[in-house]
mmCIF file of C-alpha atoms in Angstrom:
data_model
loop_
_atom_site.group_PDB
_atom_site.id
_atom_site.type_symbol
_atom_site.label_atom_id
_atom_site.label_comp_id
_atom_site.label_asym_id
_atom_site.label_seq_id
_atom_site.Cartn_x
_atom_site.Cartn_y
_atom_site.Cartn_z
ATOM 1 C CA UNK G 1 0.412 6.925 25.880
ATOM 2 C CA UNK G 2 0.399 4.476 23.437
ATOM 3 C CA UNK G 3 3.644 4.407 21.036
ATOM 4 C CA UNK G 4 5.862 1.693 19.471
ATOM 5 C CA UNK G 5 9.565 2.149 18.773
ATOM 6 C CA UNK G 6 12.108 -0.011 17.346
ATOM 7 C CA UNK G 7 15.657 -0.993 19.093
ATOM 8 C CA UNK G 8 17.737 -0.793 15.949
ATOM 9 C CA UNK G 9 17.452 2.259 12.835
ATOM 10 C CA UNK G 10 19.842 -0.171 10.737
ATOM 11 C CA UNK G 11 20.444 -4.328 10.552
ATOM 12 C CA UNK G 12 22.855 -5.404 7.725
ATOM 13 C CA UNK G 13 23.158 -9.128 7.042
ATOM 14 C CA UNK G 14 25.086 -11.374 4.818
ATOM 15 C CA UNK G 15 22.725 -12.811 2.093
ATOM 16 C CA UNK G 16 21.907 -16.673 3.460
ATOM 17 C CA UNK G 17 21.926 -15.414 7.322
ATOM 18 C CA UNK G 18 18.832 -15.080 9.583
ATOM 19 C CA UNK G 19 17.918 -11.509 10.313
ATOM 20 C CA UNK G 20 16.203 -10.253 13.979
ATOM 21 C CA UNK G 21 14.272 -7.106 14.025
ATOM 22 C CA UNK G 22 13.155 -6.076 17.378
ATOM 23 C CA UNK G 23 10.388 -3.541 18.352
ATOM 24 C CA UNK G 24 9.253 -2.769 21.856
ATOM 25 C CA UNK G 25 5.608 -1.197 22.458
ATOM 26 C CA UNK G 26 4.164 0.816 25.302
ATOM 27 C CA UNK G 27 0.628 -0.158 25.343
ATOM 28 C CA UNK G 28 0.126 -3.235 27.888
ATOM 29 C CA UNK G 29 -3.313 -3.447 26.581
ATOM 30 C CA UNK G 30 -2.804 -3.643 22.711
ATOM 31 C CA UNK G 31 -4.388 -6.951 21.608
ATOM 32 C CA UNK G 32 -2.963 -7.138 17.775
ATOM 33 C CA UNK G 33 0.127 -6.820 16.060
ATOM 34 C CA UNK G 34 1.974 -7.160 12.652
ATOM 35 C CA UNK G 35 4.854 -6.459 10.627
ATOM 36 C CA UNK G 36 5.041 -4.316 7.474
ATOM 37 C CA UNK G 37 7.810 -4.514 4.772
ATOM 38 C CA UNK G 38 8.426 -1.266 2.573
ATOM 39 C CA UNK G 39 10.605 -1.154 -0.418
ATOM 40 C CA UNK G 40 11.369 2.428 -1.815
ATOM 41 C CA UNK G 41 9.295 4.168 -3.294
ATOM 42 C CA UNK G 42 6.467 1.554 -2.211
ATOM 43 C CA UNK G 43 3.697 1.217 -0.064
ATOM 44 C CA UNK G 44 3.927 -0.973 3.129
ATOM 45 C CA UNK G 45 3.308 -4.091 2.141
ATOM 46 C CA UNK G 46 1.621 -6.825 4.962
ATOM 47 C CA UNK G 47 4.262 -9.727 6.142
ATOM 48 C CA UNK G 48 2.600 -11.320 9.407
ATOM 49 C CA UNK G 49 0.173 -10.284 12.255
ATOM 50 C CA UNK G 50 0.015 -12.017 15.892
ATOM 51 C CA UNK G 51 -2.652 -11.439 18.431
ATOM 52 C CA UNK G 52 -2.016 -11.227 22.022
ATOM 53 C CA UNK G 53 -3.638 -14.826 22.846
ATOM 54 C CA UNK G 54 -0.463 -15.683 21.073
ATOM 55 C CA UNK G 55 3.375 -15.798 20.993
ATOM 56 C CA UNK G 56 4.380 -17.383 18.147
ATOM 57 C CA UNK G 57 3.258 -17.550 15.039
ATOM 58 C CA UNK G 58 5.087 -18.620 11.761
ATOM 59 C CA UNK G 59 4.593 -17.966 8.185
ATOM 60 C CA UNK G 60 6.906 -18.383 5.210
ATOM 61 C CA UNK G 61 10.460 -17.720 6.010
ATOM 62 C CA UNK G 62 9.293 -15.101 8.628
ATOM 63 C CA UNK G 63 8.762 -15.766 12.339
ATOM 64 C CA UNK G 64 6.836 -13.266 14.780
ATOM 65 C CA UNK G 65 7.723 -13.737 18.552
ATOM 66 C CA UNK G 66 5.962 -12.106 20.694
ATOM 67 C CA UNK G 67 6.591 -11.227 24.549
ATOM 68 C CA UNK G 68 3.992 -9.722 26.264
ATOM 69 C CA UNK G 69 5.827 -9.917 29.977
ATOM 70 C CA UNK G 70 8.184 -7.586 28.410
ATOM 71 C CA UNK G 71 6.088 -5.821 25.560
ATOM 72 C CA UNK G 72 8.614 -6.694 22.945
ATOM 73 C CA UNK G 73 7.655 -8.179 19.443
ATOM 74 C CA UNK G 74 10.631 -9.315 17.111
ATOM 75 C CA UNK G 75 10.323 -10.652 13.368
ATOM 76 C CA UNK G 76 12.497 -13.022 12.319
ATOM 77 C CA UNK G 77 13.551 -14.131 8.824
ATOM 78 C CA UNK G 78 15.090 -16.988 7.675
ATOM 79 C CA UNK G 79 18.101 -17.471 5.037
ATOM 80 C CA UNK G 80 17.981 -13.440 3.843
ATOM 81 C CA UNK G 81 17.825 -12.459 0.508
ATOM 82 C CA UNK G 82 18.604 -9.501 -1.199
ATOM 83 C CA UNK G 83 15.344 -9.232 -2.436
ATOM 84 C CA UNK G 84 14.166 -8.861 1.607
ATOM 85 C CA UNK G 85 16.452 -5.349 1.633
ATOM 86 C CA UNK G 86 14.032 -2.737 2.827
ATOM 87 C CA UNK G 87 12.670 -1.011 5.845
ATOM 88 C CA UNK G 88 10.689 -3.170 7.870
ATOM 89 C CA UNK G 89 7.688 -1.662 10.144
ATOM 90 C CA UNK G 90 6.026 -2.959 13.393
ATOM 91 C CA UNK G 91 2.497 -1.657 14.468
ATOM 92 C CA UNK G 92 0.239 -2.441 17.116
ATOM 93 C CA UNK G 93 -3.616 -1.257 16.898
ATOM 94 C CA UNK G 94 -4.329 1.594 17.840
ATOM 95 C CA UNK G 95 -7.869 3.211 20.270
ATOM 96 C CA UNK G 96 -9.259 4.432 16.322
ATOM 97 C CA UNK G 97 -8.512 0.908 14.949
ATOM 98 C CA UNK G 98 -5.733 2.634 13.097
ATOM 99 C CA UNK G 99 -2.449 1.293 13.336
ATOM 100 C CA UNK G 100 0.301 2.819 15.263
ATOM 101 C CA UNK G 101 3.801 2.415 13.666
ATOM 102 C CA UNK G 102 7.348 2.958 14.530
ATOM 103 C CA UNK G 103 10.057 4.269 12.792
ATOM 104 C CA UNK G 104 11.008 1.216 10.523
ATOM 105 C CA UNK G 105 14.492 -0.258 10.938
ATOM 106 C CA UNK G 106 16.265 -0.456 7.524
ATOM 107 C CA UNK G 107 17.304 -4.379 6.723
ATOM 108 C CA UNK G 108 20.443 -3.963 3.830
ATOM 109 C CA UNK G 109 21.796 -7.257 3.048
ATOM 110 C CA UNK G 110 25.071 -8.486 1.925
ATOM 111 C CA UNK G 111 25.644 -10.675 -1.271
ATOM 112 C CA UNK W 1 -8.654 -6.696 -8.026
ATOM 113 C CA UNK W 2 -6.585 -3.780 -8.110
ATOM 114 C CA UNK W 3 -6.411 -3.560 -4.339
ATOM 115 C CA UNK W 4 -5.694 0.012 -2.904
ATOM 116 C CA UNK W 5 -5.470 2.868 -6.011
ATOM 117 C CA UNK W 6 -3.921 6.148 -5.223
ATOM 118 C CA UNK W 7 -3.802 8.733 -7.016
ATOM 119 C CA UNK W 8 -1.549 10.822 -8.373
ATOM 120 C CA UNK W 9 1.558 9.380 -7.876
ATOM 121 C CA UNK W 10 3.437 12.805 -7.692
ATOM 122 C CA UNK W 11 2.166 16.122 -7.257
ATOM 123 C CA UNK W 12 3.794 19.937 -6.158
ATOM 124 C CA UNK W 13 1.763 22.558 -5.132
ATOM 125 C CA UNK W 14 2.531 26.363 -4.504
ATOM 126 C CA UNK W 15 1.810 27.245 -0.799
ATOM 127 C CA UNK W 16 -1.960 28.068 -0.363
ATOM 128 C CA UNK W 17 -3.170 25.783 -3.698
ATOM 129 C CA UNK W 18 -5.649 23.616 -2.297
ATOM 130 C CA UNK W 19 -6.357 19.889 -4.145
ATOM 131 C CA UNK W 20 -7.235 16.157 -3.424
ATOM 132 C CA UNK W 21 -5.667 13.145 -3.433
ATOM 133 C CA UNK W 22 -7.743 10.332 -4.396
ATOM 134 C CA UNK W 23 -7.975 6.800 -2.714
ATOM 135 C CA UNK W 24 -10.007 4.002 -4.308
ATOM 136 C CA UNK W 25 -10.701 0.456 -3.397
ATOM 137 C CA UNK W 26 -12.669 -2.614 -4.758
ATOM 138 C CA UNK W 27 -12.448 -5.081 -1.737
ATOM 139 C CA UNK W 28 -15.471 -3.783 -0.375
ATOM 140 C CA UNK W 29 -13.783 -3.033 2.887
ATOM 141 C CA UNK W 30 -15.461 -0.748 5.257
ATOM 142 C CA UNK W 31 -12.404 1.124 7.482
ATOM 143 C CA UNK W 32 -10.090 3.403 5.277
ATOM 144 C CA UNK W 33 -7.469 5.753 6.461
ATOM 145 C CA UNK W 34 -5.076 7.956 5.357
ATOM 146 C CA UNK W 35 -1.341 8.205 6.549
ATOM 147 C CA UNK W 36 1.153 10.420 6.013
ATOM 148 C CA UNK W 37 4.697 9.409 5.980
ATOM 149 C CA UNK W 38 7.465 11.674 7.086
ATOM 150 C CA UNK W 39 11.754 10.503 7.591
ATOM 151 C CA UNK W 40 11.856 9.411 10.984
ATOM 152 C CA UNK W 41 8.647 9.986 11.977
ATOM 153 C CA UNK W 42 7.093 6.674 10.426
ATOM 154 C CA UNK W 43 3.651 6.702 8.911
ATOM 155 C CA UNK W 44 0.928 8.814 10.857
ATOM 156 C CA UNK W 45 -2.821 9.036 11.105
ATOM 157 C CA UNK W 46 -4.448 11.951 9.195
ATOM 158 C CA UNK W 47 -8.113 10.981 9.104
ATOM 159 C CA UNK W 48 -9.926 7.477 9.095
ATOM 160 C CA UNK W 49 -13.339 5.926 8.330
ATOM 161 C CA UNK W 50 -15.360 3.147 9.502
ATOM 162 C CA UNK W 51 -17.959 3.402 7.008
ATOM 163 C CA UNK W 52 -19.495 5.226 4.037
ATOM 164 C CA UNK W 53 -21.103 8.750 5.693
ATOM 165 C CA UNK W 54 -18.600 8.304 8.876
ATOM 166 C CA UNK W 55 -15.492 9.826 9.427
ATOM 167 C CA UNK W 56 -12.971 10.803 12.219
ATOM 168 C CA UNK W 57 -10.151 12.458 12.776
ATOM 169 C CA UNK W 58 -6.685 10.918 13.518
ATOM 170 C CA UNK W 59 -3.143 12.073 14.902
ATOM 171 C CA UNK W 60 -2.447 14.805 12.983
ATOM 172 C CA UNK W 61 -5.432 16.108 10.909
ATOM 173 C CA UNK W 62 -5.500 20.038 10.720
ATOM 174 C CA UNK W 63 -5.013 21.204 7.361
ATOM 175 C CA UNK W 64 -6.945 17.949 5.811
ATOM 176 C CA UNK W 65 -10.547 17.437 5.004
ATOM 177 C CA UNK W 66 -12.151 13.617 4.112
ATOM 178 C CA UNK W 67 -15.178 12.631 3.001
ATOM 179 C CA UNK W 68 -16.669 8.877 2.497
ATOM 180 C CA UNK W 69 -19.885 8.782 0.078
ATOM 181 C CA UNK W 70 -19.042 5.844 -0.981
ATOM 182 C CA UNK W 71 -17.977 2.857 0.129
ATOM 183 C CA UNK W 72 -14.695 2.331 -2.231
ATOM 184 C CA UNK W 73 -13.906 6.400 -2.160
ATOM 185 C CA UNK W 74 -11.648 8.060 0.790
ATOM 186 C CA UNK W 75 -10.757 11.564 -0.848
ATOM 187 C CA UNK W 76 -7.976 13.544 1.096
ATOM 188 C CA UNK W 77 -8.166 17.438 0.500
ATOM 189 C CA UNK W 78 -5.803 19.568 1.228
ATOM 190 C CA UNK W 79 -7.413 22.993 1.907
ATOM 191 C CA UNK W 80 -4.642 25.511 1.568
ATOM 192 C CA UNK W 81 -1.017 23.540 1.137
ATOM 193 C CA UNK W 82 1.497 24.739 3.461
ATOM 194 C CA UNK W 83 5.147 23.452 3.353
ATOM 195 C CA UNK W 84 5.120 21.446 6.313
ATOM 196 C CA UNK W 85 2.731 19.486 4.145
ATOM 197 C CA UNK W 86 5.265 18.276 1.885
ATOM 198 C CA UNK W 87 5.104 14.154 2.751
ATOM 199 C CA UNK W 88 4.273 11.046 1.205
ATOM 200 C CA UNK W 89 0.602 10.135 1.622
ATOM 201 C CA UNK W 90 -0.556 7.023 1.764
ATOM 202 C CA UNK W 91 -4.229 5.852 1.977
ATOM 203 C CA UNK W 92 -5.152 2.656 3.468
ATOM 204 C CA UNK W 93 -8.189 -0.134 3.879
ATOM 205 C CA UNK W 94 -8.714 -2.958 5.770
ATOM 206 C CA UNK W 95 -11.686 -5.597 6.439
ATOM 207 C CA UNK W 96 -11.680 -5.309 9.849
ATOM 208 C CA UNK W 97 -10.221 -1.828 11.484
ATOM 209 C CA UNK W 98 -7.618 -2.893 13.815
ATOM 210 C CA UNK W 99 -7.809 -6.394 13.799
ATOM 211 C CA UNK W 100 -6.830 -7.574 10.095
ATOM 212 C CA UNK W 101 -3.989 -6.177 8.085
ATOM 213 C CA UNK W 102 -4.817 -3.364 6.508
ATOM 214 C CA UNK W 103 -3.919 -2.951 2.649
ATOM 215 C CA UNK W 104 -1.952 0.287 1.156
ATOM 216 C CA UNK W 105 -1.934 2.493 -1.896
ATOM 217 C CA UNK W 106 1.377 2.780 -3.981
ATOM 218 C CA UNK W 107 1.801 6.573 -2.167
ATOM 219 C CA UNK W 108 1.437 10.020 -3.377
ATOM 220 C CA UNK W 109 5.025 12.167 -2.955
ATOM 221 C CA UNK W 110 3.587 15.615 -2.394
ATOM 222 C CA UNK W 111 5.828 18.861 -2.322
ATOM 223 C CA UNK W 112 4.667 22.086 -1.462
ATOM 224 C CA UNK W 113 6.612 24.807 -2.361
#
């Protein structure tokens, strides 16, 4: 079945480091990706998207790598801020052309 | 543009109250969806819709009725509130289902006592 899980619940990062977030998917076949950020109490809010034609693709500050060989997607950010502390969500599309999420992994970060 | 407009923001029912949460937006996008949102369970599909008159049922949609009239409305009503209802909702558009980000609400925090 299709599902999308993350390999870390928690990251905490000193304030100027880069941060990794890693999520692994199920679903070979899933053509479209991206990466939500939610701050409490908020709604998920859109960082980046990647197709599967792809496996890179670069916005500001954020990086989305994508590995289809191993179906594993990371998001990477650059120089963290405190203002990036929240829970981060991966999601791949789903058969309705809803999105299928994971659990989040919670990004807390160090001044 | 407001984007995605949910609301309430906060509501508690008593078990068996029935009432609707209201969605709204004005990017004239033609897939909405509804989520609900649940600690460690990360946000799950209740109903969708891929265009005014159409809808469909998602992951988890007993208990929850939708209806799309229009093309900016995605009502959610809950027919009899139950406990296990208790969640944060979250209603959700996007221009292209499945393919282009889609755009959230702020949330509704709904307890059901």
């Amino acid at each position: 079945g299709e599902s999308v899980g993350l390999h870390l619940p928690t990251l905490s990062v000193q304030e100027g480091d880069n941060s990794i977030i890693n999520c692994a998917y199920s679903n070979s076949a899933s053509d479209y990706f991206i990466w939500y950020k939610q701050e409490s109490g908020k709604g998920p809010q859109f960082i980046i998207d990647i197709r599967s034609n792809m496996d890179k693709r670069q916005g500001q500050r954020v990086t989305v790598l994508l590995n289809k060989t191993v179906k594993h997607l990371s998001l990477q950010i650059a120089a963290t801020q405190p203002g990036d502390s929240a829970v981060y969500f991966c999601a791949e599309r789903g058969s309705q052309g809803n999105l299928i999420f994971g659990k989040g992994t919670k990004l807390s970060v160090k001044p | 543009n407001a984007g995605v407009t949910q609301t309430p923001k906060f509501q508690v029912l008593k078990t068996g109250q029935s009432m609707t949460l209201q969605c709204a937006q004005d990017m004239n996008h033609e897939y909405m969806s509804w989520y609900r949102q649940d600690p460690g369970m990360g946000l799950r599909l209740i109903h969708y819709s891929v265009g005014a008159g159409i809808t469909d049922q998602g992951e988890v949609p007993n208990g929850y009725n939708v209806s799309r009239s229009t093309t900016e409305d995605f009502p959610l009503r809950l027919l009899s509130a139950a406990p296990s209802q208790t969640s944060v909702y979250f209603c959700a558009s996007s221009y292209e289902a499945g393919r282009t980000e889609a755009f959230f609400g702020q949330g509704t925090r709904l307890t059901v006592v």
